[in-house]
XYZ file of C-alpha atoms in Angstrom:
564
model
C 17.973 16.504 38.301
C 15.295 15.243 35.916
C 16.739 13.382 32.924
C 15.594 14.068 29.344
C 14.185 10.544 29.128
C 12.208 11.111 32.304
C 10.813 14.366 30.930
C 9.724 12.663 27.710
C 8.172 9.774 29.634
C 6.338 12.169 31.965
C 5.077 14.222 29.055
C 3.551 11.256 27.270
C 2.230 9.812 30.532
C 0.463 13.115 31.273
C -0.819 13.246 27.711
C -2.252 9.734 28.125
C -3.712 10.284 31.591
C -4.689 13.937 31.481
C -5.934 14.431 27.956
C -8.208 11.442 27.610
C -11.685 12.344 26.477
C -14.951 10.488 26.085
C -16.918 9.423 23.038
C -19.978 7.193 23.039
C -17.821 4.172 22.226
C -14.613 4.697 24.182
C -12.152 7.114 25.678
C -9.834 8.545 23.022
C -7.006 11.035 22.940
C -7.517 14.316 21.088
C -5.140 15.393 18.384
C -2.387 17.667 19.610
C -3.564 20.070 16.924
C -7.031 20.429 18.482
C -7.768 24.008 19.432
C -11.190 24.230 21.041
C -13.038 27.481 21.396
C -13.304 28.424 25.073
C -16.132 30.379 26.697
C -15.486 31.277 30.318
C -18.611 32.556 32.082
C -17.981 34.221 35.438
C -20.977 35.021 37.629
C -20.757 37.690 40.324
C -21.706 37.012 43.973
C -23.420 33.804 42.884
C -23.596 31.450 45.854
C -22.856 27.742 46.090
C -26.518 27.110 46.968
C -27.966 29.357 44.246
C -27.908 26.600 41.586
C -30.590 23.947 41.887
C -28.228 21.084 41.015
C -25.681 22.215 43.600
C -28.388 22.652 46.231
C -29.612 19.142 45.475
C -26.052 17.820 45.751
C -25.588 19.213 49.257
C -29.084 18.882 50.740
C -30.760 16.042 48.848
C -33.790 18.261 48.213
C -35.608 18.066 44.890
C -35.332 20.925 42.428
C -39.105 21.274 42.429
C -38.956 22.224 46.116
C -36.569 25.128 45.543
C -37.201 28.817 44.987
C -34.492 29.740 42.487
C -34.577 28.271 38.976
C -31.411 27.372 37.062
C -32.323 24.840 34.335
C -29.530 25.898 31.948
C -26.760 25.941 34.537
C -28.049 22.541 35.649
C -27.839 21.419 32.024
C -24.146 22.286 32.028
C -23.767 19.923 34.978
C -25.768 17.118 33.339
C -23.694 17.410 30.184
C -20.360 18.081 31.828
C -18.288 17.864 34.991
C -19.022 19.858 38.150
C -16.697 20.479 41.083
C -18.121 20.222 44.589
C -15.078 21.769 46.308
C -13.996 24.605 44.028
C -12.669 27.707 45.748
C -12.586 31.363 44.788
C -11.384 34.243 46.915
C -13.652 35.987 49.387
C -14.262 38.945 47.057
C -14.380 39.572 43.335
C -11.239 41.535 42.377
C -8.825 39.068 44.011
C -10.533 36.185 42.199
C -10.433 38.033 38.880
C -6.730 38.761 39.329
C -6.090 35.069 40.021
C -8.084 33.925 36.995
C -6.279 36.409 34.760
C -2.783 35.368 35.902
C -2.916 31.901 37.504
C -1.430 33.343 40.709
C -2.657 33.783 44.248
C -4.189 37.221 44.488
C -2.153 38.202 47.544
C 1.068 37.784 45.588
C -0.245 40.403 43.163
C -1.284 42.711 45.996
C -4.984 42.044 45.468
C -6.414 41.641 48.945
C -9.913 43.066 48.536
C -12.442 44.568 46.118
C -13.330 48.235 46.403
C -15.443 51.023 45.054
C -13.256 53.758 43.511
C -10.444 54.651 45.894
C -7.492 57.050 45.736
C -4.279 55.475 44.443
C -0.771 56.796 43.842
C -1.535 56.836 40.141
C -4.935 58.518 40.131
C -3.708 61.146 42.610
C -0.608 61.718 40.465
C 1.669 60.965 43.408
C 5.136 59.392 43.300
C 4.907 55.639 43.767
C 7.002 54.496 46.742
C 9.766 52.057 45.876
C 8.465 48.509 45.680
C 4.828 49.580 45.547
C 2.374 49.279 42.674
C 1.229 52.590 41.145
C -2.361 51.453 41.608
C -1.995 50.554 45.283
C -4.762 52.331 47.146
C -3.802 54.893 49.755
C -6.396 53.678 52.253
C -9.502 51.512 52.325
C -11.926 51.105 55.199
C -15.580 50.501 55.998
C -17.678 52.605 58.349
C -17.220 50.502 61.479
C -17.963 52.287 64.752
C -16.917 49.738 67.383
C -13.419 49.646 68.853
C -10.923 48.082 66.438
C -7.717 46.458 67.643
C -6.415 46.209 64.092
C -5.987 48.645 61.242
C -6.488 47.516 57.653
C -3.802 46.652 55.208
C -4.114 48.072 51.711
C -4.717 46.525 48.288
C -3.553 46.813 44.733
C -6.294 47.680 42.250
C -4.777 46.896 38.825
C -2.990 43.891 37.336
C 0.393 44.975 35.980
C 0.363 45.163 32.190
C 3.872 46.351 31.367
C 3.202 50.083 31.216
C 6.082 52.488 31.753
C 5.039 53.062 35.371
C 4.975 49.330 36.145
C 8.772 49.345 36.474
C 9.263 46.146 34.516
C 6.336 44.269 36.011
C 4.089 42.686 33.396
C 1.756 39.812 34.147
C 1.130 37.458 31.230
C -2.657 37.381 31.101
C -4.587 34.316 30.014
C -5.485 36.133 26.784
C -1.814 36.892 26.091
C -0.898 33.283 26.842
C -3.464 32.069 24.276
C -1.387 33.760 21.595
C -3.040 32.214 18.517
C -6.576 32.709 19.870
C -8.965 35.556 19.218
C -9.703 36.639 22.788
C -12.582 38.924 23.708
C -13.925 40.343 26.946
C -17.453 41.250 27.987
C -18.743 42.648 31.260
C -17.205 43.361 34.645
C -13.439 44.036 34.694
C -12.632 45.564 38.119
C -8.884 44.925 37.974
C -7.948 48.113 36.116
C -7.354 50.720 38.819
C -10.813 52.326 38.446
C -10.300 53.463 34.866
C -6.511 53.842 34.852
C -4.918 54.111 31.427
C -3.020 51.009 30.358
C -4.771 48.469 32.600
C -8.006 47.682 30.802
C -9.049 44.591 28.782
C -7.351 45.753 25.567
C -4.103 46.161 27.489
C -4.288 42.539 28.650
C -4.750 40.973 25.222
C -8.533 41.079 24.817
C -10.768 42.602 22.202
C -13.048 44.641 24.472
C -16.664 44.230 23.354
C -18.571 45.863 26.221
C -17.020 46.378 29.641
C -16.936 48.445 32.824
C -14.030 48.699 35.273
C -16.091 48.795 38.450
C -17.426 46.507 41.137
C -21.068 46.911 40.260
C -23.389 48.462 37.707
C -27.004 49.452 37.487
C -28.987 47.103 35.255
C -31.098 49.797 33.586
C -29.778 52.946 31.906
C -26.149 51.903 32.505
C -24.574 53.249 29.329
C -24.053 56.821 30.498
C -21.782 55.529 33.282
C -19.931 53.043 31.102
C -19.257 55.570 28.337
C -18.345 58.497 30.600
C -14.825 59.628 29.707
C -14.735 62.672 32.000
C -12.278 62.423 34.918
C -14.887 63.554 37.414
C -13.905 61.172 40.194
C -10.148 61.497 39.814
C -9.332 64.768 38.012
C -5.627 64.443 38.890
C -5.208 61.252 36.840
C -2.265 61.818 34.437
C -4.297 60.886 31.361
C -6.574 62.791 29.025
C -9.752 60.914 29.892
C -11.090 58.186 32.113
C -10.910 54.679 30.693
C -13.683 53.335 32.872
C -15.520 51.379 30.188
C -17.384 51.121 26.911
C -20.983 49.973 26.427
C -20.195 48.440 23.038
C -22.565 47.900 20.138
C -26.207 48.897 20.377
C -28.384 45.853 20.956
C -31.752 47.428 21.717
C -31.911 45.586 25.059
C -32.987 47.551 28.132
C -31.689 45.121 30.769
C -27.931 44.787 31.278
C -27.752 40.983 31.494
C -29.720 40.690 28.247
C -27.566 43.303 26.516
C -24.304 41.610 27.419
C -25.741 38.288 26.276
C -26.571 39.704 22.833
C -23.025 41.090 22.653
C -21.741 37.555 23.340
C -24.064 35.948 20.797
C -23.014 38.435 18.115
C -19.364 37.669 18.799
C -19.999 33.921 18.489
C -21.828 34.489 15.206
C -18.903 36.447 13.787
C -16.372 33.862 14.899
C -18.467 31.057 13.385
C -18.302 32.790 10.013
C -14.592 33.616 9.967
C -13.111 30.497 11.618
C -9.528 31.559 10.876
C -8.545 30.907 14.501
C -10.240 29.595 17.651
C -11.702 32.080 20.102
C -11.611 32.660 23.833
C -14.596 34.575 25.188
C -14.360 35.798 28.770
C -17.964 36.653 29.655
C -17.940 38.326 33.066
C -21.493 38.959 34.266
C -22.432 41.696 36.694
C -25.303 39.471 37.806
C -26.111 38.816 40.566
C -24.187 41.685 42.189
C -26.149 44.567 43.701
C -27.966 46.805 43.032
C -30.745 44.222 43.021
C -32.703 45.033 39.886
C -34.621 42.415 37.955
C -37.112 42.369 35.114
C -40.683 42.973 36.211
C -42.260 39.871 34.709
C -39.666 37.665 36.360
C -40.028 39.448 39.700
C -43.804 39.038 39.572
C -43.416 35.341 38.815
C -41.151 34.708 41.809
C -43.187 36.963 44.095
C -46.089 34.530 43.895
C -44.096 31.288 43.624
C -45.248 28.737 46.207
C -41.711 27.629 47.131
C -40.670 31.124 48.166
C -38.691 30.838 51.386
C -37.033 27.478 50.703
C -33.697 27.490 52.558
C -34.529 31.082 53.520
C -34.151 32.100 49.856
C -37.047 34.489 49.433
C -36.086 37.650 47.529
C -38.030 37.649 44.224
C -35.725 40.272 42.692
C -32.627 38.227 43.447
C -34.348 35.131 42.044
C -35.265 37.076 38.906
C -31.646 38.162 38.421
C -30.522 34.539 38.678
C -33.179 33.559 36.153
C -31.945 36.176 33.666
C -28.364 34.981 34.024
C -29.458 31.370 33.632
C -31.363 32.343 30.482
C -28.134 33.865 29.196
C -26.384 30.508 29.606
C -29.235 28.849 27.702
C -28.968 31.321 24.823
C -25.236 30.686 24.517
C -25.812 26.923 24.390
C -28.454 27.422 21.706
C -26.190 29.701 19.654
C -23.351 27.179 19.734
C -25.715 24.499 18.414
C -27.074 26.789 15.681
C -23.598 27.727 14.476
C -22.212 24.188 14.587
C -19.601 25.185 17.180
C -21.086 23.167 20.019
C -18.833 20.125 19.916
C -15.643 22.132 19.579
C -16.351 24.612 22.363
C -15.391 24.201 26.000
C -17.687 26.124 28.350
C -16.540 26.905 31.878
C -18.928 28.406 34.428
C -17.784 29.780 37.789
C -18.632 32.370 40.428
C -16.153 34.952 41.709
C -16.982 34.496 45.396
C -19.639 33.121 47.690
C -23.124 34.557 47.767
C -23.963 37.584 49.881
C -25.535 35.848 52.873
C -28.509 37.743 54.233
C -27.790 36.520 57.769
C -24.540 38.522 58.043
C -25.143 41.586 55.871
C -26.117 44.812 57.660
C -29.310 45.284 55.628
C -30.311 41.621 55.380
C -30.169 41.571 51.569
C -28.867 38.724 49.458
C -29.245 34.976 49.394
C -28.770 32.239 51.988
C -25.820 29.867 51.712
C -27.072 27.419 54.347
C -26.036 24.785 55.226
C -22.641 26.349 54.451
C -21.340 28.876 56.956
C -21.043 32.573 56.130
C -20.924 34.288 52.777
C -19.113 36.868 50.692
C -16.193 38.462 52.604
C -15.849 35.395 54.867
C -13.205 32.693 54.625
C -15.697 30.108 55.775
C -17.029 27.776 53.077
C -20.037 29.970 52.310
C -17.707 32.791 51.342
C -15.205 30.960 49.148
C -16.740 27.661 47.939
C -18.347 28.291 44.561
C -19.860 26.492 41.560
C -17.376 25.402 38.895
C -18.593 23.509 35.826
C -16.945 22.323 32.587
C -18.861 21.220 29.485
C -17.307 19.992 26.238
C -19.593 17.605 24.300
C -17.900 14.401 23.240
C -14.587 15.350 24.835
C -15.107 15.110 28.592
C -17.272 12.939 30.777
C -20.909 13.866 31.306
C -22.899 14.171 34.492
C -19.885 13.690 36.765
C -18.903 15.331 40.041
C -15.329 15.953 41.156
C -14.865 16.122 44.926
C -11.173 17.095 44.786
C -10.488 20.596 46.231
C -9.311 23.048 43.543
C -9.089 26.834 43.390
C -9.381 29.776 41.029
C -5.643 29.935 40.276
C -6.130 26.602 38.479
C -8.349 28.091 35.757
C -5.425 29.654 33.858
C -3.321 26.491 33.344
C -6.466 24.426 32.775
C -7.560 26.553 29.824
C -4.041 26.422 28.435
C -3.919 22.631 28.654
C -7.374 22.286 27.100
C -6.052 24.393 24.206
C -2.931 22.203 23.960
C -0.513 24.773 25.317
C 2.288 24.094 27.757
C 1.693 26.546 30.590
C 5.200 26.025 31.954
C 6.708 27.050 28.632
C 4.721 30.285 28.703
C 5.110 31.173 32.371
C 8.014 29.785 34.369
C 6.876 26.776 36.386
C 7.797 28.354 39.721
C 5.641 31.422 39.051
C 2.194 29.926 38.580
C 0.287 28.935 41.704
C -2.371 27.165 39.667
C -2.236 23.590 38.440
C -4.280 22.280 35.538
C -7.436 20.449 36.547
C -8.058 19.351 32.966
C -7.094 15.736 33.760
C -9.847 15.634 36.398
C -12.448 16.095 33.683
C -11.720 12.495 32.682
C -10.182 11.088 35.838
C -12.895 12.519 38.100
C -11.744 10.615 41.184
C -8.110 11.623 40.600
C -7.111 7.966 40.626
C -3.920 8.716 38.713
C -3.076 11.674 41.007
C -2.573 13.885 37.979
C -3.780 16.805 40.116
C -1.375 16.918 43.040
C -2.025 20.307 44.608
C -2.815 19.782 48.295
C -2.617 23.279 49.766
C -4.655 26.444 49.109
C -4.246 29.917 50.652
C -6.371 33.020 51.302
C -5.512 36.430 52.741
C -7.950 39.186 53.723
C -6.414 41.955 55.905
C -9.537 44.048 56.479
C -12.100 44.935 59.080
C -15.372 44.516 57.194
C -18.832 45.909 57.765
C -20.340 42.450 57.221
C -20.900 40.619 60.480
C -18.775 37.656 61.391
C -20.562 34.295 61.102
C -19.278 33.594 64.627
C -20.458 36.711 66.443
C -22.709 39.738 65.854
C -19.801 42.091 65.212
C -17.886 43.311 62.193
C -15.466 40.864 60.599
C -11.838 41.289 61.599
C -8.888 40.509 59.285
C -8.616 36.810 58.412
C -6.285 34.492 56.537
C -6.755 30.803 55.828
C -5.081 27.638 54.629
C -6.602 24.401 53.429
C -4.115 21.552 53.549
C -5.560 18.182 52.574
C -8.826 17.653 54.432
C -8.204 20.344 57.046
C -8.772 24.086 56.883
C -7.459 26.585 59.403
C -8.877 30.102 59.553
C -6.639 32.538 61.400
C -8.451 35.572 62.789
C -5.730 38.198 63.206
C -7.554 39.343 66.351
C -5.988 36.203 67.847
C -8.464 33.355 67.292
C -8.376 30.096 65.361
C -10.987 27.960 63.624
C -9.914 24.483 62.518
C -12.183 22.171 60.532
C -12.011 18.816 58.831
C -13.760 19.954 55.671
C -14.046 16.433 54.301
C -16.195 15.272 57.233
C -17.501 18.680 58.354
C -18.097 20.804 55.226
C -20.572 23.035 57.066
C -17.955 23.965 59.692
C -19.908 23.073 62.804
C -17.080 21.559 64.869
C -14.093 23.800 65.607
C -11.153 21.474 66.319
C -8.629 24.184 67.268
C -8.651 23.309 70.972
C -9.014 19.586 70.417
C -6.113 19.363 67.923
C -3.566 21.995 69.046
C -0.600 20.336 67.329
C -2.297 20.359 63.924
C -3.523 23.903 64.534
C 0.015 25.090 65.259
C 1.469 23.223 62.285
C -1.035 24.756 59.874
C -0.619 28.194 61.446
C 3.144 28.059 60.964
C 2.689 26.918 57.364
C 0.174 29.705 56.694
C 2.322 32.425 58.216
C 5.463 31.182 56.493
C 3.657 31.376 53.166
C 2.242 34.790 54.067
C 5.647 36.120 55.123
C 7.241 34.999 51.861
C 4.453 35.949 49.454
C 2.508 38.898 50.908
C 4.203 42.283 51.099
C 3.914 43.791 54.587
C 1.838 46.753 53.409
C -0.900 44.207 52.654
C -0.884 42.927 56.249
C -3.148 44.332 58.963
C -1.394 46.202 61.738
C -2.069 46.975 65.379
C -4.099 50.115 66.032
C -1.908 52.355 68.244
C -5.037 54.096 69.551
C -6.803 50.889 70.509
C -8.449 51.042 73.933
C -9.118 47.547 75.234
C -11.543 48.956 77.802
C -13.903 49.755 74.921
C -13.674 46.291 73.348
C -17.142 44.811 72.718
C -15.909 41.257 72.188
C -15.726 38.889 75.146
C -12.248 37.672 74.233
C -9.292 40.074 74.531
C -7.123 40.927 71.544
C -4.085 38.649 71.299
C -1.214 39.713 69.043
C 0.284 36.514 67.673
C 1.374 37.817 64.265
C 3.912 40.578 64.962
C 6.613 37.947 65.507
C 6.329 37.063 61.816
C 7.056 40.607 60.694
């Protein structure tokens, strides 16, 4: 048992190690009364190689050689701390659920992201015991080859304490920041497709402009966002759909620009009132499809001489990145104009890897090379994402952190930056995340203040995207990274083991060469999965599977049923 003296010693040791910040003269400790403003910018489908500074980090190429342009995101890196091994989930809704709660998405039932799907709630059906009311009834892609496995299901809304949640109520990051003015802008997609009681306002945010969907058109979007008619789910037991709200009129015709003005107006208002610090969660739809850019930007990239660098060649996609990067620049400028710059922590992240054109059915998207795969994959191209922190005068500048971290860490990190004790708000055994705030000063983790060694992913779906290993649809996958090694378990019965520290581009599968390590990591992964993932979120064997029709060279091998 930990003694009171040990607790006090540990507290002050952590305060000394983890909360050190940088000035021009020396490293100093902030006052415990400091309450910085926090702006969390979440990009959508933005790949690890889509930022010029990240691409330079991993390839050594010069920014001038590249096709995409990200001067403002690169500025965040020059003036802050960037993480080279930050992990999201393979798709957006699971990542958003993890950011909102500090928990692994699978524990919350979030296993995938979906267009609107039928749930127990929106079909006005009784919720089976132990289920979430916003569990989907079924989710599948149009895959026409023989499938040995059937999909699991997914939750679609983070519990908010409504009457139908049966006592389940996740403490959102906004609710945890109890003396902050928290606001939300943009893509929500964790609210059960417009279910009453699960939208930003129900999770502690002032909703400024938002839409509870996976994607949005970038022109003429307001009619969808403001539509209250229950056209899609007429059986929903509520008077109207709560799918979104386009917010104040800005006069902007392009969605990314409109949301940016909404953010700038909020910052202006907070600069004038100043009665409490603010937390702005700015969740872009960019660069998610549909691919729609602004004409002048598209024309510029269409004729750019570096078109095709790293197989990045879509001028519309490049234009969408440029608009989002401009948004970051406008926020930086607004903070300087209002005098809030030096007391505002900016965090920039993507919700999953970029859509890799090499594995998508229509060839759209970006290219994550030299990383393997993209969105929907558990290879590095699908889950390794940009993560940047900037806080002038308070954290180191121009530094890279090579320690692996994941999206569950965002929640406790924001709380520590705001001088909250995450463990006092959420019981220490509940959070999966660990604060990475100390790494912003101790970038090499010399003091081992970040001790999390293991990270987990779970994706129980057959997916229309092709596997990065073969020209067929992805089968259900789960993964574990433990120290330097990552094991991907294909529920079809295959393993992929990599030393990510020496082989970040996943070229050398060590599963056959290191069977003992493979088995150890597999047992650890399945033990965690058995304890934390309800069985309805597992894939299952297709009773109608005909192995004679299997297109893959390797036969299906059931090695997971023993864990059920």
